[in-house]
Amino acid sequence: MATILEESGFNPDADLKVVGTNPVKHDGLDKVLGRAKFGADVYLPGMLYGKIVRSPHAHAKIKSIDISEAKKLPGVKAVITGADFPEIPQGSGWGDMSRTTIAREKVLFDGHPVAAIAAISEQVAKRACKLIKVEYDVLPHVIEVEDAIAKDAPILHDYMRTKGDEDAPDVPTNICEKMVSKIGDIDSGFASADFIVENDFDSKPMHQGYIEPQGCIADYSQDGLVELWTCTQAPFVYRDRLSAILKIDAAKINVQQSELGGGFGGKTGFYAEPLAIVLSKKASAPVKMTLTRTEVFRGTGPVSGTKSRIKMGCKRNGKIVAAEAELYFQTGPYTGSMYFNAPNAMFTRYDLPNIYIEAYEVVSNRPKVNSFRAPCVPQIVFGVEGLIDDMAKKVGMDPIDFRLKNAATEGHTTIYGDTWGPVGFVETLEAAKTTEHYRTPIKSGEGRGISCGFWFNRGGETASTMTLAPDGTVTISTGTADVAGSRISIAMMAAEELGIDVDKVRVKMSDTNSLGFNRVTAGSRTTFSVGMVVVDNARKCIGELCRRAANEWGVAEEEVKFENGEVKPASSNVGDFAPMSIGDITSKTTMTDGAIVSSSSMNVTGAGPGFGVHIVDVKVDEGTGRVDVLRWTVIQDAGKAIHPLQVEGQLQGAAIQGMGWALNEEYIYTQEGQLDNPGFLDYRMPVASDVPMVDCKIVEVPNPLHPFGLRGVGEVPVVPTMAAVGNAITAAIGIRPTSLPMSPPKLLDLIEKRDTLYP
Amino acid sequence: MAKAHVTTTVNGDEYEFLCEPQQSLVNVLRDELRLSGTKEGCSTGDCGACSVMMDDRLVCSCLVLAVETEGKHIETIEGMGTAENLHPLQRRFLEINGLQCGICTPGILVAAKALLKKNPNPTETEIRFWLAGNLCRCTGYDKIIRSVQAAAEDLRKDKSNGNHS
């Protein structure tokens, strides 16, 4: 029998009853009542409070750590340093991860953990932190990419040589990796261009900005089993990484995910969890650790800041013939930024004959970067979509028509080698043209920007079980996280397949002991991938229901069918049997073959690429440089929106996150390399009074490889955001900003430059 | 360090607790009284996740010392409604999808309830400025604002129907 990966069973004419509706999400009630349990909301008997001692220096050798005074303080139950962790060599993946968790030889960023304490109260733990004496030998530090790649730059790791660069000399460097991507012949491409546009761009790190600081509780039992409750996007990945850096068998670590108070990629890697486990082992008691907001900013991963040079050329008729880029990404003190997404995605959505991209990943004395929606792509697309607009202007075309002229379609082979099935980029652009927003003329003094984005969408290892209870209700266990409401969408797909009310289905986020490995919940993979295994499970359960009904009726299995939640004779010739509901069959398991249970584990393939178009109107106050965002419309292909309100929520939230990144959010460092704005007052995220309503238009070009045609939706909508704002500002003030964030001081400088250039 | 003895009323129930003088109200609500519906997002009064009412005044409980609550009346999210008897704000947030991850939701509900008590018919701009002290990173605020608008209308209808609860 063909698997669901080979035959999805997608039916464009299906009469869907549940999919496409907007039921209240099952986890919502506890959340509005204040009952939902997030990372910091668990309390265990005998629990201690853990706190972290962090480096005040950006780069320093640790000469000594004296914990004796801290240990003497009454109420302190355990003190740990890097020496309490298994030794893993520097420069290896696990060695880097272990050292990011707690410093060994050197501290590499302001906020780098150097020790941790468990005590009977938070207050005692805080006091004990102040009693730990660390002697540092402060080293020269480097924060910005251009300084880190300069010839005489302070070197973070003497062992580092550039991976992927055969021509690099055998001397220490801060460039960890180089990646070259190409299509066609770039020189002849530019030679054939009528217009060439080129610019330098840069962006600052922004933080994911989840409102829930990381919180966990670890309990190391004396027989060597670890129970870890934490807010995570990746319970299985946490388990396996903890196993590797703490050298504990994976089977002895059970990670139970809590409700997740926002992640956006930032909770795909752990911070306090290994410390809590080692403290719990040493203190022989459960240890709870909750980061402060300052710690979240200083110690957890922001996104990569970047520098880039991008050049594109087109013909007089608007056809783009060449695109070239040189990209630099901050990764923090160690490799692992996912910078490779940028060359793979930056131009992907356009059908370009000649591309050449060099991308570099660079270490510096910053916190290790972490994922954020479409990691490393939006800040580069800021430049690309700006140049696209510049070209459209040069050839005198409408910006959407220009993009339509170059849009990639079904059958397109990408720079990363995939050939696309049905995709909806053209449909999304066409839909943008018909929005009321686009058809409404812009007012004088305001500017309108258009921008587009692409994301691969992902599949990957996914495991889930489905259990039918005797009363016919259904429990689904998933090992992915629910980052913003995937449980209801998963329940809806199961209800649709089983022909039952969605209220009869409940989805539970499993611990790692109870299911097979699930890849991280990221990359817009979860609703898609879990949907595949859940529908697979539903089909297996339906097969078993049919078998049991056929047995009971004494007919062949082929003579029964499952329809609208019931097993019935396949035709009137089979016999006069009353249809049986799921509950009719599952209530008789005592007399039949036991409970009906299905498990499905697969490496899901078939994710369909996603595309979005954003339209943004702004007004710029030329006296202060302040930008008011007046109107924002997001148009996106969802393949099939399982729960349209949830899809809209993804688009709206991404738009406003991107607006913050575009206009305000950045990491600011002191001369000494210390983070100067580690709080919400100085790190300014958009608040309700900063933003307009965000209109959404969901386009549905189905992905036939999924039973209901869905495509992931979470990453795409952040990709075009900064470019859309940038293009709108360019239209408003008549000169292009090339540096993110486009904050008031930068815009004032730019307006002054414009007035000098074009008096 | 000597702890202070404090008696206060939370959601109509009298509580006694001991706390250190520098402990915040959010810290005591969560760690001592185990009312963990109130969330701590920043500890500096910037995110609003810890919003509670103190004697009918909207406050960030991270900026209130627990000892200051002696003899006061505190209302938290736990006192706002029940599954069978949801506050209109809670019902509308569920229907309109005014919450995604839900971590900011308790603070936003408490703050929005305070607004509607003061101003039963707020404009969109008034809602946006009132809630400007409550950060949400998931929703972009669109469906939060719409939920508050819908609940305000519900409450006005309730009132004109003579239901003053």
Tab-separated table of N, CA and C in Angstrom, chain A residues 22 24-25 27-29 31-36 38 40-41 43 47 49 121-123 127 206-213 259-262 264 288 292-293 373 483-485 643 645-646 648-650 652-654 656-657 660 665 679-681 683 685-689 691-695, chain B residues 1 3 20 22-23 27 29-32 34 36-44 46-47 49 77-83 86 89-91 93-97 99-106 109 124-125 127-143 145-146 149:
chain	number	residue	atom	x	y	z
A	22	ASN	N	-13.477	28.058	12.036
A	22	ASN	CA	-12.725	28.732	13.098
A	22	ASN	C	-13.186	28.349	14.499
A	24	VAL	N	-13.095	27.563	18.488
A	24	VAL	CA	-12.273	28.088	19.591
A	24	VAL	C	-11.210	27.046	19.930
A	25	LYS	N	-9.974	27.513	20.088
A	25	LYS	CA	-8.917	26.528	20.341
A	25	LYS	C	-9.049	25.935	21.733
A	27	ASP	N	-6.966	24.891	23.899
A	27	ASP	CA	-6.093	25.354	24.977
A	27	ASP	C	-6.422	26.789	25.387
A	28	GLY	N	-7.393	27.399	24.702
A	28	GLY	CA	-7.681	28.817	24.945
A	28	GLY	C	-8.301	29.090	26.298
A	29	LEU	N	-9.216	28.229	26.709
A	29	LEU	CA	-9.971	28.486	27.938
A	29	LEU	C	-9.043	28.622	29.147
A	31	LYS	N	-6.079	29.463	29.119
A	31	LYS	CA	-5.226	30.648	28.954
A	31	LYS	C	-5.968	31.927	29.347
A	32	VAL	N	-7.266	32.026	29.039
A	32	VAL	CA	-7.982	33.253	29.449
A	32	VAL	C	-8.364	33.214	30.927
A	33	LEU	N	-8.326	32.027	31.523
A	33	LEU	CA	-8.652	31.930	32.952
A	33	LEU	C	-7.405	32.040	33.842
A	34	GLY	N	-6.238	32.102	33.228
A	34	GLY	CA	-4.999	32.171	34.019
A	34	GLY	C	-4.583	30.819	34.573
A	35	ARG	N	-5.106	29.731	33.988
A	35	ARG	CA	-4.806	28.397	34.499
A	35	ARG	C	-3.696	27.680	33.732
A	36	ALA	N	-3.391	28.161	32.524
A	36	ALA	CA	-2.413	27.466	31.679
A	36	ALA	C	-1.040	27.496	32.343
A	38	PHE	N	2.795	27.607	32.105
A	38	PHE	CA	3.944	27.943	31.281
A	38	PHE	C	5.222	27.484	31.993
A	40	ALA	N	7.464	28.815	33.821
A	40	ALA	CA	7.761	29.225	35.197
A	40	ALA	C	6.651	28.839	36.169
A	41	ASP	N	5.630	28.133	35.685
A	41	ASP	CA	4.431	27.929	36.511
A	41	ASP	C	4.374	26.592	37.240
A	43	TYR	N	5.721	24.133	40.282
A	43	TYR	CA	6.352	24.137	41.614
A	43	TYR	C	6.386	22.705	42.108
A	47	MET	N	11.590	22.073	46.214
A	47	MET	CA	12.268	22.720	45.085
A	47	MET	C	13.174	23.864	45.530
A	49	TYR	N	15.739	27.261	44.133
A	49	TYR	CA	15.767	28.276	43.076
A	49	TYR	C	17.194	28.437	42.564
A	121	SER	N	15.767	29.924	48.373
A	121	SER	CA	14.871	30.963	47.865
A	121	SER	C	15.621	31.762	46.807
A	122	GLU	N	14.834	32.500	46.006
A	122	GLU	CA	15.447	33.320	44.974
A	122	GLU	C	16.331	34.389	45.616
A	123	GLN	N	15.863	34.902	46.745
A	123	GLN	CA	16.606	35.968	47.411
A	123	GLN	C	17.984	35.468	47.879
A	127	ARG	N	21.780	36.612	46.578
A	127	ARG	CA	22.853	37.053	47.484
A	127	ARG	C	24.111	36.218	47.268
A	206	MET	N	18.112	41.744	16.119
A	206	MET	CA	16.901	42.003	16.891
A	206	MET	C	16.662	40.762	17.735
A	207	HIS	N	15.912	40.946	18.817
A	207	HIS	CA	15.615	39.788	19.650
A	207	HIS	C	14.230	39.260	19.314
A	208	GLN	N	14.047	37.944	19.455
A	208	GLN	CA	12.747	37.336	19.168
A	208	GLN	C	11.647	37.988	19.998
A	209	GLY	N	11.997	38.397	21.198
A	209	GLY	CA	11.076	39.224	21.981
A	209	GLY	C	9.883	38.496	22.579
A	210	TYR	N	9.980	37.170	22.718
A	210	TYR	CA	8.907	36.434	23.409
A	210	TYR	C	8.701	37.045	24.794
A	211	ILE	N	7.431	37.109	25.212
A	211	ILE	CA	7.126	37.778	26.480
A	211	ILE	C	7.448	36.863	27.671
A	212	GLU	N	7.491	35.568	27.442
A	212	GLU	CA	7.820	34.628	28.519
A	212	GLU	C	9.327	34.401	28.570
A	213	PRO	N	9.999	34.889	29.616
A	213	PRO	CA	11.413	34.539	29.749
A	213	PRO	C	11.553	33.020	29.928
A	259	GLU	N	3.317	24.898	28.416
A	259	GLU	CA	2.813	25.874	27.458
A	259	GLU	C	3.975	26.799	27.113
A	260	LEU	N	3.983	27.280	25.898
A	260	LEU	CA	5.109	28.081	25.416
A	260	LEU	C	4.668	29.529	25.264
A	261	GLY	N	5.283	30.413	26.049
A	261	GLY	CA	4.899	31.823	26.003
A	261	GLY	C	5.642	32.605	24.941
A	262	GLY	N	5.570	32.109	23.728
A	262	GLY	CA	6.266	32.742	22.607
A	262	GLY	C	7.648	32.164	22.436
A	264	PHE	N	9.208	31.916	18.560
A	264	PHE	CA	9.579	32.503	17.262
A	264	PHE	C	10.945	32.040	16.788
A	288	LYS	N	14.490	25.026	40.127
A	288	LYS	CA	13.753	25.844	39.180
A	288	LYS	C	14.612	27.027	38.764
A	292	THR	N	15.695	36.391	33.991
A	292	THR	CA	15.124	37.743	34.021
A	292	THR	C	15.134	38.282	32.591
A	293	ARG	N	14.426	39.386	32.373
A	293	ARG	CA	14.418	39.969	31.023
A	293	ARG	C	15.815	40.415	30.618
A	373	ARG	N	11.951	33.335	12.970
A	373	ARG	CA	11.143	33.136	11.762
A	373	ARG	C	11.932	33.408	10.470
A	483	VAL	N	3.268	26.384	19.189
A	483	VAL	CA	3.835	27.724	19.330
A	483	VAL	C	2.771	28.821	19.256
A	484	ALA	N	1.628	28.531	18.696
A	484	ALA	CA	0.604	29.587	18.645
A	484	ALA	C	-0.772	29.057	18.305
A	485	GLY	N	-1.008	27.774	18.517
A	485	GLY	CA	-2.345	27.279	18.253
A	485	GLY	C	-2.410	26.093	17.310
A	643	HIS	N	-7.379	26.701	9.785
A	643	HIS	CA	-8.108	27.543	10.743
A	643	HIS	C	-7.783	28.985	10.336
A	645	LEU	N	-8.579	32.004	11.075
A	645	LEU	CA	-8.250	33.033	12.077
A	645	LEU	C	-6.831	32.857	12.596
A	646	GLN	N	-6.434	31.586	12.743
A	646	GLN	CA	-5.070	31.327	13.212
A	646	GLN	C	-4.052	31.737	12.158
A	648	GLU	N	-4.455	34.093	9.891
A	648	GLU	CA	-4.393	35.561	9.939
A	648	GLU	C	-3.519	36.029	11.092
A	649	GLY	N	-3.662	35.369	12.228
A	649	GLY	CA	-2.857	35.741	13.397
A	649	GLY	C	-1.372	35.620	13.106
A	650	GLN	N	-0.983	34.572	12.378
A	650	GLN	CA	0.430	34.419	12.004
A	650	GLN	C	0.878	35.582	11.116
A	652	GLN	N	-0.464	38.627	10.783
A	652	GLN	CA	-0.503	39.920	11.475
A	652	GLN	C	0.661	40.058	12.452
A	653	GLY	N	0.904	38.994	13.203
A	653	GLY	CA	1.986	39.042	14.188
A	653	GLY	C	3.333	39.220	13.519
A	654	ALA	N	3.542	38.519	12.409
A	654	ALA	CA	4.814	38.626	11.693
A	654	ALA	C	5.003	40.035	11.148
A	656	ILE	N	3.974	42.839	12.309
A	656	ILE	CA	4.327	43.817	13.342
A	656	ILE	C	5.709	43.516	13.940
A	657	GLN	N	6.088	42.252	14.005
A	657	GLN	CA	7.469	41.945	14.416
A	657	GLN	C	8.445	42.578	13.422
A	660	GLY	N	8.831	46.273	13.864
A	660	GLY	CA	9.763	46.615	14.942
A	660	GLY	C	11.208	46.526	14.477
A	665	GLU	N	14.073	48.181	16.525
A	665	GLU	CA	14.743	47.189	17.365
A	665	GLU	C	16.193	46.979	16.947
A	679	GLY	N	16.606	45.840	28.078
A	679	GLY	CA	15.295	45.925	28.718
A	679	GLY	C	14.287	46.475	27.728
A	680	PHE	N	13.011	46.256	28.011
A	680	PHE	CA	11.969	46.665	27.061
A	680	PHE	C	11.816	48.184	26.936
A	681	LEU	N	12.370	48.936	27.893
A	681	LEU	CA	12.256	50.387	27.783
A	681	LEU	C	13.201	50.904	26.696
A	683	TYR	N	14.987	48.715	24.536
A	683	TYR	CA	14.852	47.872	23.349
A	683	TYR	C	13.372	47.958	22.997
A	685	MET	N	10.099	47.420	21.353
A	685	MET	CA	9.237	46.607	20.489
A	685	MET	C	7.937	47.370	20.240
A	686	PRO	N	7.253	47.091	19.115
A	686	PRO	CA	6.008	47.806	18.848
A	686	PRO	C	4.972	47.556	19.941
A	687	VAL	N	4.290	48.629	20.353
A	687	VAL	CA	3.173	48.528	21.292
A	687	VAL	C	1.895	48.831	20.521
A	688	ALA	N	0.760	48.583	21.182
A	688	ALA	CA	-0.525	48.656	20.476
A	688	ALA	C	-0.751	50.006	19.811
A	689	SER	N	-0.256	51.086	20.441
A	689	SER	CA	-0.524	52.417	19.894
A	689	SER	C	0.421	52.782	18.749
A	691	VAL	N	0.802	50.819	16.042
A	691	VAL	CA	0.560	50.004	14.845
A	691	VAL	C	-0.886	50.138	14.360
A	692	PRO	N	-1.088	49.904	13.058
A	692	PRO	CA	-2.453	49.892	12.531
A	692	PRO	C	-3.027	48.474	12.590
A	693	MET	N	-4.287	48.339	12.264
A	693	MET	CA	-4.822	47.014	11.997
A	693	MET	C	-4.043	46.431	10.810
A	694	VAL	N	-3.956	45.125	10.723
A	694	VAL	CA	-3.250	44.494	9.601
A	694	VAL	C	-4.269	43.663	8.820
A	695	ASP	N	-4.546	44.096	7.600
A	695	ASP	CA	-5.514	43.354	6.778
A	695	ASP	C	-4.837	42.145	6.137
B	1	MET	N	17.292	37.649	57.321
B	1	MET	CA	16.531	38.909	57.268
B	1	MET	C	15.105	38.668	57.778
B	3	LYS	N	11.264	38.707	58.129
B	3	LYS	CA	10.204	38.815	57.136
B	3	LYS	C	9.031	39.603	57.717
B	20	GLU	N	9.910	39.032	52.333
B	20	GLU	CA	11.019	39.953	52.567
B	20	GLU	C	10.583	41.333	52.103
B	22	GLN	N	11.805	43.532	50.259
B	22	GLN	CA	12.031	43.935	48.862
B	22	GLN	C	11.303	43.043	47.865
B	23	GLN	N	10.525	42.066	48.367
B	23	GLN	CA	9.832	41.166	47.428
B	23	GLN	C	8.676	41.890	46.738
B	27	ASN	N	5.947	38.454	42.699
B	27	ASN	CA	6.739	37.378	43.270
B	27	ASN	C	5.953	36.641	44.348
B	29	LEU	N	2.564	36.738	44.804
B	29	LEU	CA	1.371	36.096	44.213
B	29	LEU	C	1.743	34.730	43.657
B	30	ARG	N	2.848	34.680	42.947
B	30	ARG	CA	3.230	33.443	42.265
B	30	ARG	C	3.889	32.450	43.225
B	31	ASP	N	4.974	32.885	43.875
B	31	ASP	CA	5.795	31.929	44.613
B	31	ASP	C	5.258	31.601	45.998
B	32	GLU	N	4.539	32.556	46.622
B	32	GLU	CA	4.035	32.279	47.970
B	32	GLU	C	2.572	31.818	47.925
B	34	ARG	N	0.930	30.958	45.169
B	34	ARG	CA	0.788	30.018	44.044
B	34	ARG	C	-0.360	30.391	43.117
B	36	SER	N	-0.399	31.551	39.919
B	36	SER	CA	0.575	31.752	38.834
B	36	SER	C	-0.069	32.253	37.543
B	37	GLY	N	-1.346	32.627	37.599
B	37	GLY	CA	-1.975	33.211	36.417
B	37	GLY	C	-1.374	34.565	36.056
B	38	THR	N	-0.892	35.296	37.046
B	38	THR	CA	-0.210	36.570	36.815
B	38	THR	C	1.215	36.260	36.365
B	39	LYS	N	1.621	36.805	35.225
B	39	LYS	CA	2.903	36.438	34.619
B	39	LYS	C	3.948	37.518	34.820
B	40	GLU	N	5.199	37.119	34.884
B	40	GLU	CA	6.289	38.084	35.022
B	40	GLU	C	7.108	38.073	33.736
B	41	GLY	N	7.063	39.181	32.990
B	41	GLY	CA	7.770	39.223	31.712
B	41	GLY	C	9.019	40.068	31.719
B	42	CYS	N	9.101	41.064	32.641
B	42	CYS	CA	10.255	41.963	32.570
B	42	CYS	C	10.731	42.464	33.922
B	43	SER	N	9.865	42.512	34.921
B	43	SER	CA	10.196	42.999	36.275
B	43	SER	C	10.497	44.487	36.323
B	44	THR	N	10.223	45.217	35.244
B	44	THR	CA	10.518	46.648	35.228
B	44	THR	C	9.308	47.486	34.821
B	46	ASP	N	7.486	47.314	32.131
B	46	ASP	CA	7.424	47.649	30.708
B	46	ASP	C	6.504	46.748	29.885
B	47	CYS	N	6.238	45.526	30.365
B	47	CYS	CA	5.524	44.579	29.494
B	47	CYS	C	4.066	44.359	29.897
B	49	ALA	N	2.604	42.151	31.628
B	49	ALA	CA	2.120	40.773	31.800
B	49	ALA	C	1.657	40.522	33.235
B	77	ILE	N	-6.168	37.686	37.449
B	77	ILE	CA	-6.882	36.978	36.375
B	77	ILE	C	-7.708	35.819	36.948
B	78	GLU	N	-7.221	35.195	38.010
B	78	GLU	CA	-7.942	34.051	38.579
B	78	GLU	C	-9.334	34.440	39.081
B	79	GLY	N	-9.526	35.753	39.350
B	79	GLY	CA	-10.822	36.188	39.862
B	79	GLY	C	-11.743	36.751	38.788
B	80	MET	N	-11.364	36.636	37.545
B	80	MET	CA	-12.103	37.345	36.496
B	80	MET	C	-13.338	36.606	35.988
B	81	GLY	N	-13.269	35.317	35.920
B	81	GLY	CA	-14.412	34.566	35.407
B	81	GLY	C	-14.175	33.080	35.601
B	82	THR	N	-15.198	32.309	35.277
B	82	THR	CA	-15.044	30.851	35.336
B	82	THR	C	-15.435	30.295	33.977
B	83	ALA	N	-15.146	29.045	33.748
B	83	ALA	CA	-15.467	28.424	32.457
B	83	ALA	C	-16.956	28.559	32.166
B	86	LEU	N	-17.844	33.095	31.897
B	86	LEU	CA	-16.705	33.874	31.419
B	86	LEU	C	-17.071	35.351	31.388
B	89	LEU	N	-14.950	39.785	28.003
B	89	LEU	CA	-13.615	39.917	27.402
B	89	LEU	C	-13.003	38.540	27.154
B	90	GLN	N	-13.120	37.657	28.149
B	90	GLN	CA	-12.556	36.306	27.997
B	90	GLN	C	-13.232	35.580	26.840
B	91	ARG	N	-14.571	35.736	26.760
B	91	ARG	CA	-15.308	35.045	25.698
B	91	ARG	C	-14.903	35.568	24.315
B	93	PHE	N	-12.088	37.159	23.464
B	93	PHE	CA	-10.702	36.784	23.135
B	93	PHE	C	-10.660	35.369	22.566
B	94	LEU	N	-11.477	34.478	23.099
B	94	LEU	CA	-11.509	33.108	22.587
B	94	LEU	C	-12.099	33.059	21.180
B	95	GLU	N	-13.230	33.726	21.000
B	95	GLU	CA	-13.932	33.659	19.701
B	95	GLU	C	-13.152	34.333	18.580
B	96	ILE	N	-12.544	35.477	18.899
B	96	ILE	CA	-11.909	36.291	17.853
B	96	ILE	C	-10.438	35.908	17.695
B	97	ASN	N	-9.947	35.031	18.555
B	97	ASN	CA	-8.546	34.620	18.538
B	97	ASN	C	-7.645	35.774	18.953
B	99	LEU	N	-5.836	35.776	21.343
B	99	LEU	CA	-4.636	35.265	21.995
B	99	LEU	C	-4.000	34.211	21.114
B	100	GLN	N	-2.672	34.199	21.121
B	100	GLN	CA	-1.967	33.103	20.448
B	100	GLN	C	-1.264	32.255	21.500
B	101	CYS	N	-0.066	32.669	21.942
B	101	CYS	CA	0.606	31.825	22.937
B	101	CYS	C	-0.063	31.951	24.293
B	102	GLY	N	-0.634	33.105	24.594
B	102	GLY	CA	-1.397	33.261	25.829
B	102	GLY	C	-0.630	33.798	27.014
B	103	ILE	N	0.650	34.121	26.870
B	103	ILE	CA	1.407	34.557	28.050
B	103	ILE	C	1.048	35.994	28.436
B	104	CYS	N	0.739	36.842	27.451
B	104	CYS	CA	0.381	38.231	27.761
B	104	CYS	C	-1.092	38.347	28.111
B	105	THR	N	-1.867	37.294	27.815
B	105	THR	CA	-3.328	37.366	27.887
B	105	THR	C	-3.858	37.754	29.271
B	106	PRO	N	-3.392	37.145	30.369
B	106	PRO	CA	-3.940	37.542	31.670
B	106	PRO	C	-3.771	39.035	31.927
B	109	LEU	N	-6.132	41.060	29.655
B	109	LEU	CA	-7.531	40.973	30.079
B	109	LEU	C	-7.785	41.859	31.300
B	124	GLU	N	-10.982	53.025	18.948
B	124	GLU	CA	-9.837	52.142	18.688
B	124	GLU	C	-8.559	52.777	19.228
B	125	THR	N	-8.416	54.076	18.996
B	125	THR	CA	-7.197	54.758	19.462
B	125	THR	C	-7.102	54.727	20.985
B	127	ILE	N	-8.310	52.473	22.976
B	127	ILE	CA	-7.934	51.109	23.385
B	127	ILE	C	-6.443	50.905	23.157
B	128	ARG	N	-5.959	51.341	22.008
B	128	ARG	CA	-4.536	51.135	21.692
B	128	ARG	C	-3.638	51.866	22.697
B	129	PHE	N	-4.004	53.075	23.072
B	129	PHE	CA	-3.147	53.798	24.022
B	129	PHE	C	-3.268	53.215	25.426
B	130	TRP	N	-4.474	52.765	25.809
B	130	TRP	CA	-4.626	52.160	27.143
B	130	TRP	C	-3.780	50.885	27.241
B	131	LEU	N	-3.772	50.122	26.165
B	131	LEU	CA	-3.039	48.846	26.190
B	131	LEU	C	-1.574	48.996	25.754
B	132	ALA	N	-1.109	50.222	25.570
B	132	ALA	CA	0.270	50.416	25.111
B	132	ALA	C	1.282	49.919	26.140
B	133	GLY	N	0.839	49.701	27.365
B	133	GLY	CA	1.741	49.160	28.383
B	133	GLY	C	1.699	47.647	28.485
B	134	ASN	N	0.998	47.019	27.566
B	134	ASN	CA	0.916	45.552	27.575
B	134	ASN	C	1.491	45.012	26.276
B	135	LEU	N	2.693	44.459	26.357
B	135	LEU	CA	3.330	43.943	25.145
B	135	LEU	C	2.744	42.598	24.740
B	136	CYS	N	2.525	42.443	23.442
B	136	CYS	CA	2.195	41.137	22.872
B	136	CYS	C	3.106	40.962	21.672
B	137	ARG	N	3.756	39.828	21.555
B	137	ARG	CA	4.672	39.627	20.430
B	137	ARG	C	4.064	38.732	19.350
B	138	CYS	N	2.961	38.054	19.664
B	138	CYS	CA	2.401	37.083	18.700
B	138	CYS	C	1.422	37.704	17.717
B	139	THR	N	0.520	38.555	18.196
B	139	THR	CA	-0.688	38.856	17.418
B	139	THR	C	-0.585	40.092	16.542
B	140	GLY	N	0.372	40.980	16.806
B	140	GLY	CA	0.367	42.267	16.114
B	140	GLY	C	-0.768	43.154	16.593
B	141	TYR	N	-1.424	42.742	17.670
B	141	TYR	CA	-2.481	43.487	18.389
B	141	TYR	C	-3.826	43.543	17.676
B	142	ASP	N	-3.888	43.252	16.387
B	142	ASP	CA	-5.124	43.426	15.614
B	142	ASP	C	-6.309	42.741	16.298
B	143	LYS	N	-6.168	41.439	16.555
B	143	LYS	CA	-7.319	40.701	17.094
B	143	LYS	C	-7.535	40.979	18.590
B	145	ILE	N	-7.322	44.100	19.819
B	145	ILE	CA	-8.137	45.321	19.771
B	145	ILE	C	-9.576	44.961	19.384
B	146	ARG	N	-9.713	44.090	18.389
B	146	ARG	CA	-11.062	43.710	17.945
B	146	ARG	C	-11.819	42.978	19.063
B	149	GLN	N	-12.998	45.586	21.507
B	149	GLN	CA	-14.133	46.340	20.935
B	149	GLN	C	-15.423	45.527	21.042
